[in-house]
mmCIF file of N, CA and C in Angstrom:
data_model
loop_
_atom_site.group_PDB
_atom_site.id
_atom_site.type_symbol
_atom_site.label_atom_id
_atom_site.label_comp_id
_atom_site.label_asym_id
_atom_site.label_seq_id
_atom_site.Cartn_x
_atom_site.Cartn_y
_atom_site.Cartn_z
ATOM 1 N N ASP A 1 165.303 106.672 155.315
ATOM 2 C CA ASP A 1 164.737 105.840 156.347
ATOM 3 C C ASP A 1 164.709 104.405 155.826
ATOM 4 N N PHE A 2 165.500 103.535 156.437
ATOM 5 C CA PHE A 2 165.625 102.156 155.972
ATOM 6 C C PHE A 2 164.280 101.424 156.002
ATOM 7 N N THR A 3 163.466 101.709 156.979
ATOM 8 C CA THR A 3 162.230 100.942 157.134
ATOM 9 C C THR A 3 161.244 101.173 155.996
ATOM 10 N N ILE A 4 161.311 102.327 155.341
ATOM 11 C CA ILE A 4 160.397 102.590 154.222
ATOM 12 C C ILE A 4 161.134 102.893 152.919
ATOM 13 N N ASN A 5 162.481 102.685 152.921
ATOM 14 C CA ASN A 5 163.307 102.896 151.735
ATOM 15 C C ASN A 5 163.082 104.279 151.132
ATOM 16 N N ALA A 6 163.230 105.305 151.945
ATOM 17 C CA ALA A 6 162.990 106.665 151.484
ATOM 18 C C ALA A 6 164.035 107.622 152.045
ATOM 19 N N CYS A 7 164.214 108.717 151.318
ATOM 20 C CA CYS A 7 165.084 109.801 151.798
ATOM 21 C C CYS A 7 164.247 110.762 152.626
ATOM 22 N N ARG A 8 164.847 111.223 153.685
ATOM 23 C CA ARG A 8 164.209 112.268 154.479
ATOM 24 C C ARG A 8 165.245 113.330 154.776
ATOM 25 N N ARG A 9 164.818 114.550 154.818
ATOM 26 C CA ARG A 9 165.712 115.650 155.153
ATOM 27 C C ARG A 9 166.009 115.582 156.643
ATOM 28 N N LEU A 10 167.292 115.685 156.980
ATOM 29 C CA LEU A 10 167.714 115.678 158.370
ATOM 30 C C LEU A 10 167.535 117.082 158.933
ATOM 31 N N GLU A 11 166.702 117.226 159.927
ATOM 32 C CA GLU A 11 166.451 118.520 160.541
ATOM 33 C C GLU A 11 167.320 118.658 161.780
ATOM 34 N N LEU A 12 168.232 119.608 161.747
ATOM 35 C CA LEU A 12 169.118 119.861 162.867
ATOM 36 C C LEU A 12 168.982 121.314 163.297
ATOM 37 N N PRO A 13 169.203 121.602 164.567
ATOM 38 C CA PRO A 13 169.209 123.006 164.976
ATOM 39 C C PRO A 13 170.381 123.723 164.316
ATOM 40 N N LYS A 14 170.265 125.039 164.158
ATOM 41 C CA LYS A 14 171.352 125.796 163.558
ATOM 42 C C LYS A 14 172.615 125.635 164.385
ATOM 43 N N SER A 15 173.703 125.270 163.699
ATOM 44 C CA SER A 15 174.984 125.087 164.373
ATOM 45 C C SER A 15 176.072 124.978 163.321
ATOM 46 N N ASP A 16 177.271 124.726 163.767
ATOM 47 C CA ASP A 16 178.411 124.562 162.866
ATOM 48 C C ASP A 16 178.388 123.154 162.287
ATOM 49 N N VAL A 17 177.603 122.973 161.229
ATOM 50 C CA VAL A 17 177.421 121.653 160.632
ATOM 51 C C VAL A 17 177.618 121.760 159.129
ATOM 52 N N ILE A 18 178.302 120.772 158.571
ATOM 53 C CA ILE A 18 178.408 120.640 157.116
ATOM 54 C C ILE A 18 177.758 119.320 156.759
ATOM 55 N N GLN A 19 176.916 119.353 155.733
ATOM 56 C CA GLN A 19 176.277 118.113 155.319
ATOM 57 C C GLN A 19 176.510 117.899 153.828
ATOM 58 N N PHE A 20 177.032 116.711 153.498
ATOM 59 C CA PHE A 20 177.237 116.307 152.116
ATOM 60 C C PHE A 20 176.080 115.390 151.746
ATOM 61 N N VAL A 21 175.316 115.761 150.711
ATOM 62 C CA VAL A 21 174.157 114.971 150.291
ATOM 63 C C VAL A 21 174.422 114.489 148.868
ATOM 64 N N PHE A 22 174.264 113.191 148.653
ATOM 65 C CA PHE A 22 174.558 112.585 147.362
ATOM 66 C C PHE A 22 173.263 112.166 146.657
ATOM 67 N N ASP A 23 173.340 111.954 145.342
ATOM 68 C CA ASP A 23 172.170 111.638 144.528
ATOM 69 C C ASP A 23 171.417 110.393 144.991
ATOM 70 N N ASP A 24 172.111 109.448 145.609
ATOM 71 C CA ASP A 24 171.470 108.196 146.015
ATOM 72 C C ASP A 24 170.901 108.254 147.434
ATOM 73 N N CYS A 25 170.709 109.462 147.953
ATOM 74 C CA CYS A 25 170.160 109.692 149.298
ATOM 75 C C CYS A 25 171.160 109.398 150.414
ATOM 76 N N THR A 26 172.406 109.138 150.069
ATOM 77 C CA THR A 26 173.443 109.010 151.086
ATOM 78 C C THR A 26 173.793 110.403 151.568
ATOM 79 N N TYR A 27 173.989 110.557 152.864
ATOM 80 C CA TYR A 27 174.516 111.829 153.336
ATOM 81 C C TYR A 27 175.495 111.612 154.479
ATOM 82 N N ILE A 28 176.407 112.562 154.573
ATOM 83 C CA ILE A 28 177.418 112.577 155.629
ATOM 84 C C ILE A 28 177.335 113.935 156.290
ATOM 85 N N THR A 29 177.184 113.933 157.589
ATOM 86 C CA THR A 29 177.110 115.177 158.346
ATOM 87 C C THR A 29 178.348 115.275 159.225
ATOM 88 N N ALA A 30 178.986 116.436 159.218
ATOM 89 C CA ALA A 30 180.179 116.675 160.034
ATOM 90 C C ALA A 30 179.916 117.866 160.943
ATOM 91 N N ARG A 31 180.313 117.712 162.206
ATOM 92 C CA ARG A 31 180.154 118.814 163.155
ATOM 93 C C ARG A 31 181.250 118.728 164.203
ATOM 94 N N PRO A 32 181.607 119.865 164.780
ATOM 95 C CA PRO A 32 182.592 119.818 165.852
ATOM 96 C C PRO A 32 181.984 119.209 167.107
ATOM 97 N N SER A 33 182.801 118.488 167.856
ATOM 98 C CA SER A 33 182.351 117.958 169.141
ATOM 99 C C SER A 33 182.158 119.130 170.091
ATOM 100 N N GLY A 34 181.177 119.033 170.940
ATOM 101 C CA GLY A 34 180.941 120.085 171.924
ATOM 102 C C GLY A 34 181.837 119.982 173.141
ATOM 103 N N THR A 35 182.482 118.836 173.325
ATOM 104 C CA THR A 35 183.273 118.621 174.544
ATOM 105 C C THR A 35 184.725 118.263 174.283
ATOM 106 N N GLU A 36 185.061 117.925 173.026
ATOM 107 C CA GLU A 36 186.424 117.492 172.715
ATOM 108 C C GLU A 36 186.912 118.220 171.465
ATOM 109 N N PRO A 37 188.218 118.347 171.297
ATOM 110 C CA PRO A 37 188.749 119.006 170.089
ATOM 111 C C PRO A 37 188.803 118.041 168.899
ATOM 112 N N LYS A 38 187.634 117.638 168.415
ATOM 113 C CA LYS A 38 187.592 116.732 167.269
ATOM 114 C C LYS A 38 186.297 116.946 166.494
ATOM 115 N N ILE A 39 186.248 116.388 165.295
ATOM 116 C CA ILE A 39 185.058 116.470 164.446
ATOM 117 C C ILE A 39 184.323 115.146 164.508
ATOM 118 N N LYS A 40 183.021 115.219 164.627
ATOM 119 C CA LYS A 40 182.190 114.008 164.631
ATOM 120 C C LYS A 40 181.507 113.883 163.272
ATOM 121 N N TYR A 41 181.421 112.646 162.781
ATOM 122 C CA TYR A 41 180.793 112.367 161.498
ATOM 123 C C TYR A 41 179.586 111.457 161.708
ATOM 124 N N TYR A 42 178.520 111.751 160.980
ATOM 125 C CA TYR A 42 177.303 110.937 161.011
ATOM 126 C C TYR A 42 177.009 110.524 159.570
ATOM 127 N N TYR A 43 176.752 109.246 159.365
ATOM 128 C CA TYR A 43 176.540 108.710 158.028
ATOM 129 C C TYR A 43 175.120 108.167 157.912
ATOM 130 N N CYS A 44 174.535 108.332 156.728
ATOM 131 C CA CYS A 44 173.225 107.739 156.451
ATOM 132 C C CYS A 44 173.249 107.189 155.034
ATOM 133 N N VAL A 45 172.852 105.937 154.887
ATOM 134 C CA VAL A 45 172.755 105.307 153.572
ATOM 135 C C VAL A 45 171.397 104.625 153.456
ATOM 136 N N THR A 46 170.973 104.404 152.226
ATOM 137 C CA THR A 46 169.745 103.641 151.987
ATOM 138 C C THR A 46 170.052 102.530 150.993
ATOM 139 N N GLU A 47 169.445 101.404 151.233
ATOM 140 C CA GLU A 47 169.562 100.248 150.339
ATOM 141 C C GLU A 47 168.310 99.396 150.506
ATOM 142 N N LYS A 48 168.183 98.366 149.678
ATOM 143 C CA LYS A 48 166.989 97.521 149.707
ATOM 144 C C LYS A 48 166.937 96.582 150.900
ATOM 145 N N THR A 49 168.109 96.191 151.418
ATOM 146 C CA THR A 49 168.140 95.299 152.578
ATOM 147 C C THR A 49 169.113 95.845 153.611
ATOM 148 N N GLU A 50 168.977 95.384 154.822
ATOM 149 C CA GLU A 50 169.883 95.819 155.883
ATOM 150 C C GLU A 50 171.324 95.403 155.585
ATOM 151 N N THR A 51 171.496 94.204 155.039
ATOM 152 C CA THR A 51 172.841 93.723 154.704
ATOM 153 C C THR A 51 173.492 94.613 153.655
ATOM 154 N N LEU A 52 172.744 94.956 152.604
ATOM 155 C CA LEU A 52 173.284 95.849 151.575
ATOM 156 C C LEU A 52 173.598 97.222 152.154
ATOM 157 N N ALA A 53 172.741 97.708 153.056
ATOM 158 C CA ALA A 53 172.976 99.013 153.689
ATOM 159 C C ALA A 53 174.243 98.981 154.542
ATOM 160 N N GLU A 54 174.453 97.906 155.280
ATOM 161 C CA GLU A 54 175.666 97.793 156.097
ATOM 162 C C GLU A 54 176.916 97.762 155.224
ATOM 163 N N GLU A 55 176.856 97.049 154.100
ATOM 164 C CA GLU A 55 177.989 96.987 153.182
ATOM 165 C C GLU A 55 178.262 98.359 152.567
ATOM 166 N N LYS A 56 177.201 99.034 152.169
ATOM 167 C CA LYS A 56 177.344 100.371 151.585
ATOM 168 C C LYS A 56 177.903 101.344 152.613
ATOM 169 N N LEU A 57 177.413 101.267 153.845
ATOM 170 C CA LEU A 57 177.901 102.133 154.909
ATOM 171 C C LEU A 57 179.398 101.944 155.116
ATOM 172 N N ALA A 58 179.858 100.714 155.127
ATOM 173 C CA ALA A 58 181.288 100.441 155.298
ATOM 174 C C ALA A 58 182.097 101.066 154.158
ATOM 175 N N ARG A 59 181.592 100.970 152.923
ATOM 176 C CA ARG A 59 182.297 101.567 151.780
ATOM 177 C C ARG A 59 182.306 103.090 151.869
ATOM 178 N N VAL A 60 181.165 103.677 152.204
ATOM 179 C CA VAL A 60 181.057 105.135 152.295
ATOM 180 C C VAL A 60 181.992 105.667 153.375
ATOM 181 N N LYS A 61 181.971 105.021 154.545
ATOM 182 C CA LYS A 61 182.847 105.460 155.636
ATOM 183 C C LYS A 61 184.318 105.356 155.238
ATOM 184 N N ALA A 62 184.714 104.248 154.651
ATOM 185 C CA ALA A 62 186.115 104.059 154.252
ATOM 186 C C ALA A 62 186.521 105.095 153.207
ATOM 187 N N ASP A 63 185.668 105.321 152.214
ATOM 188 C CA ASP A 63 185.976 106.307 151.174
ATOM 189 C C ASP A 63 186.078 107.710 151.758
ATOM 190 N N PHE A 64 185.129 108.081 152.609
ATOM 191 C CA PHE A 64 185.129 109.436 153.167
ATOM 192 C C PHE A 64 186.303 109.637 154.117
ATOM 193 N N GLU A 65 186.555 108.675 154.965
ATOM 194 C CA GLU A 65 187.682 108.795 155.897
ATOM 195 C C GLU A 65 189.007 108.839 155.145
ATOM 196 N N GLY A 66 189.121 108.102 154.040
ATOM 197 C CA GLY A 66 190.312 108.182 153.199
ATOM 198 C C GLY A 66 190.459 109.563 152.573
ATOM 199 N N PHE A 67 189.346 110.127 152.131
ATOM 200 C CA PHE A 67 189.344 111.479 151.565
ATOM 201 C C PHE A 67 189.801 112.494 152.608
ATOM 202 N N VAL A 68 189.253 112.418 153.818
ATOM 203 C CA VAL A 68 189.608 113.356 154.878
ATOM 204 C C VAL A 68 191.092 113.222 155.218
ATOM 205 N N GLU A 69 191.574 112.001 155.383
ATOM 206 C CA GLU A 69 192.992 111.786 155.700
ATOM 207 C C GLU A 69 193.894 112.361 154.604
ATOM 208 N N ASN A 70 193.509 112.150 153.353
ATOM 209 C CA ASN A 70 194.289 112.658 152.227
ATOM 210 C C ASN A 70 194.328 114.182 152.238
ATOM 211 N N GLU A 71 193.228 114.822 152.553
ATOM 212 C CA GLU A 71 193.156 116.275 152.568
ATOM 213 C C GLU A 71 193.921 116.879 153.738
ATOM 214 N N ILE A 72 193.975 116.185 154.850
ATOM 215 C CA ILE A 72 194.655 116.694 156.048
ATOM 216 C C ILE A 72 196.168 116.569 155.910
ATOM 217 N N SER A 73 196.620 115.476 155.321
ATOM 218 C CA SER A 73 198.075 115.234 155.266
ATOM 219 C C SER A 73 198.726 115.866 154.065
#
């Protein structure tokens, strides 16, 4: 939670979800779309400022999307 600089467990209903949780409280959640043939990704990062969090989010997304593309091709 950015507002209090803390990690919180994401509570989701039981479903086809994979969640990657990292030591720095970053997590990536992947689930199938309910209406389209694609996977949806949700990202969460924590940092000391909003600017740092936005920068970290951009890096995490780029790294993860690169990983997924590499694994698919």
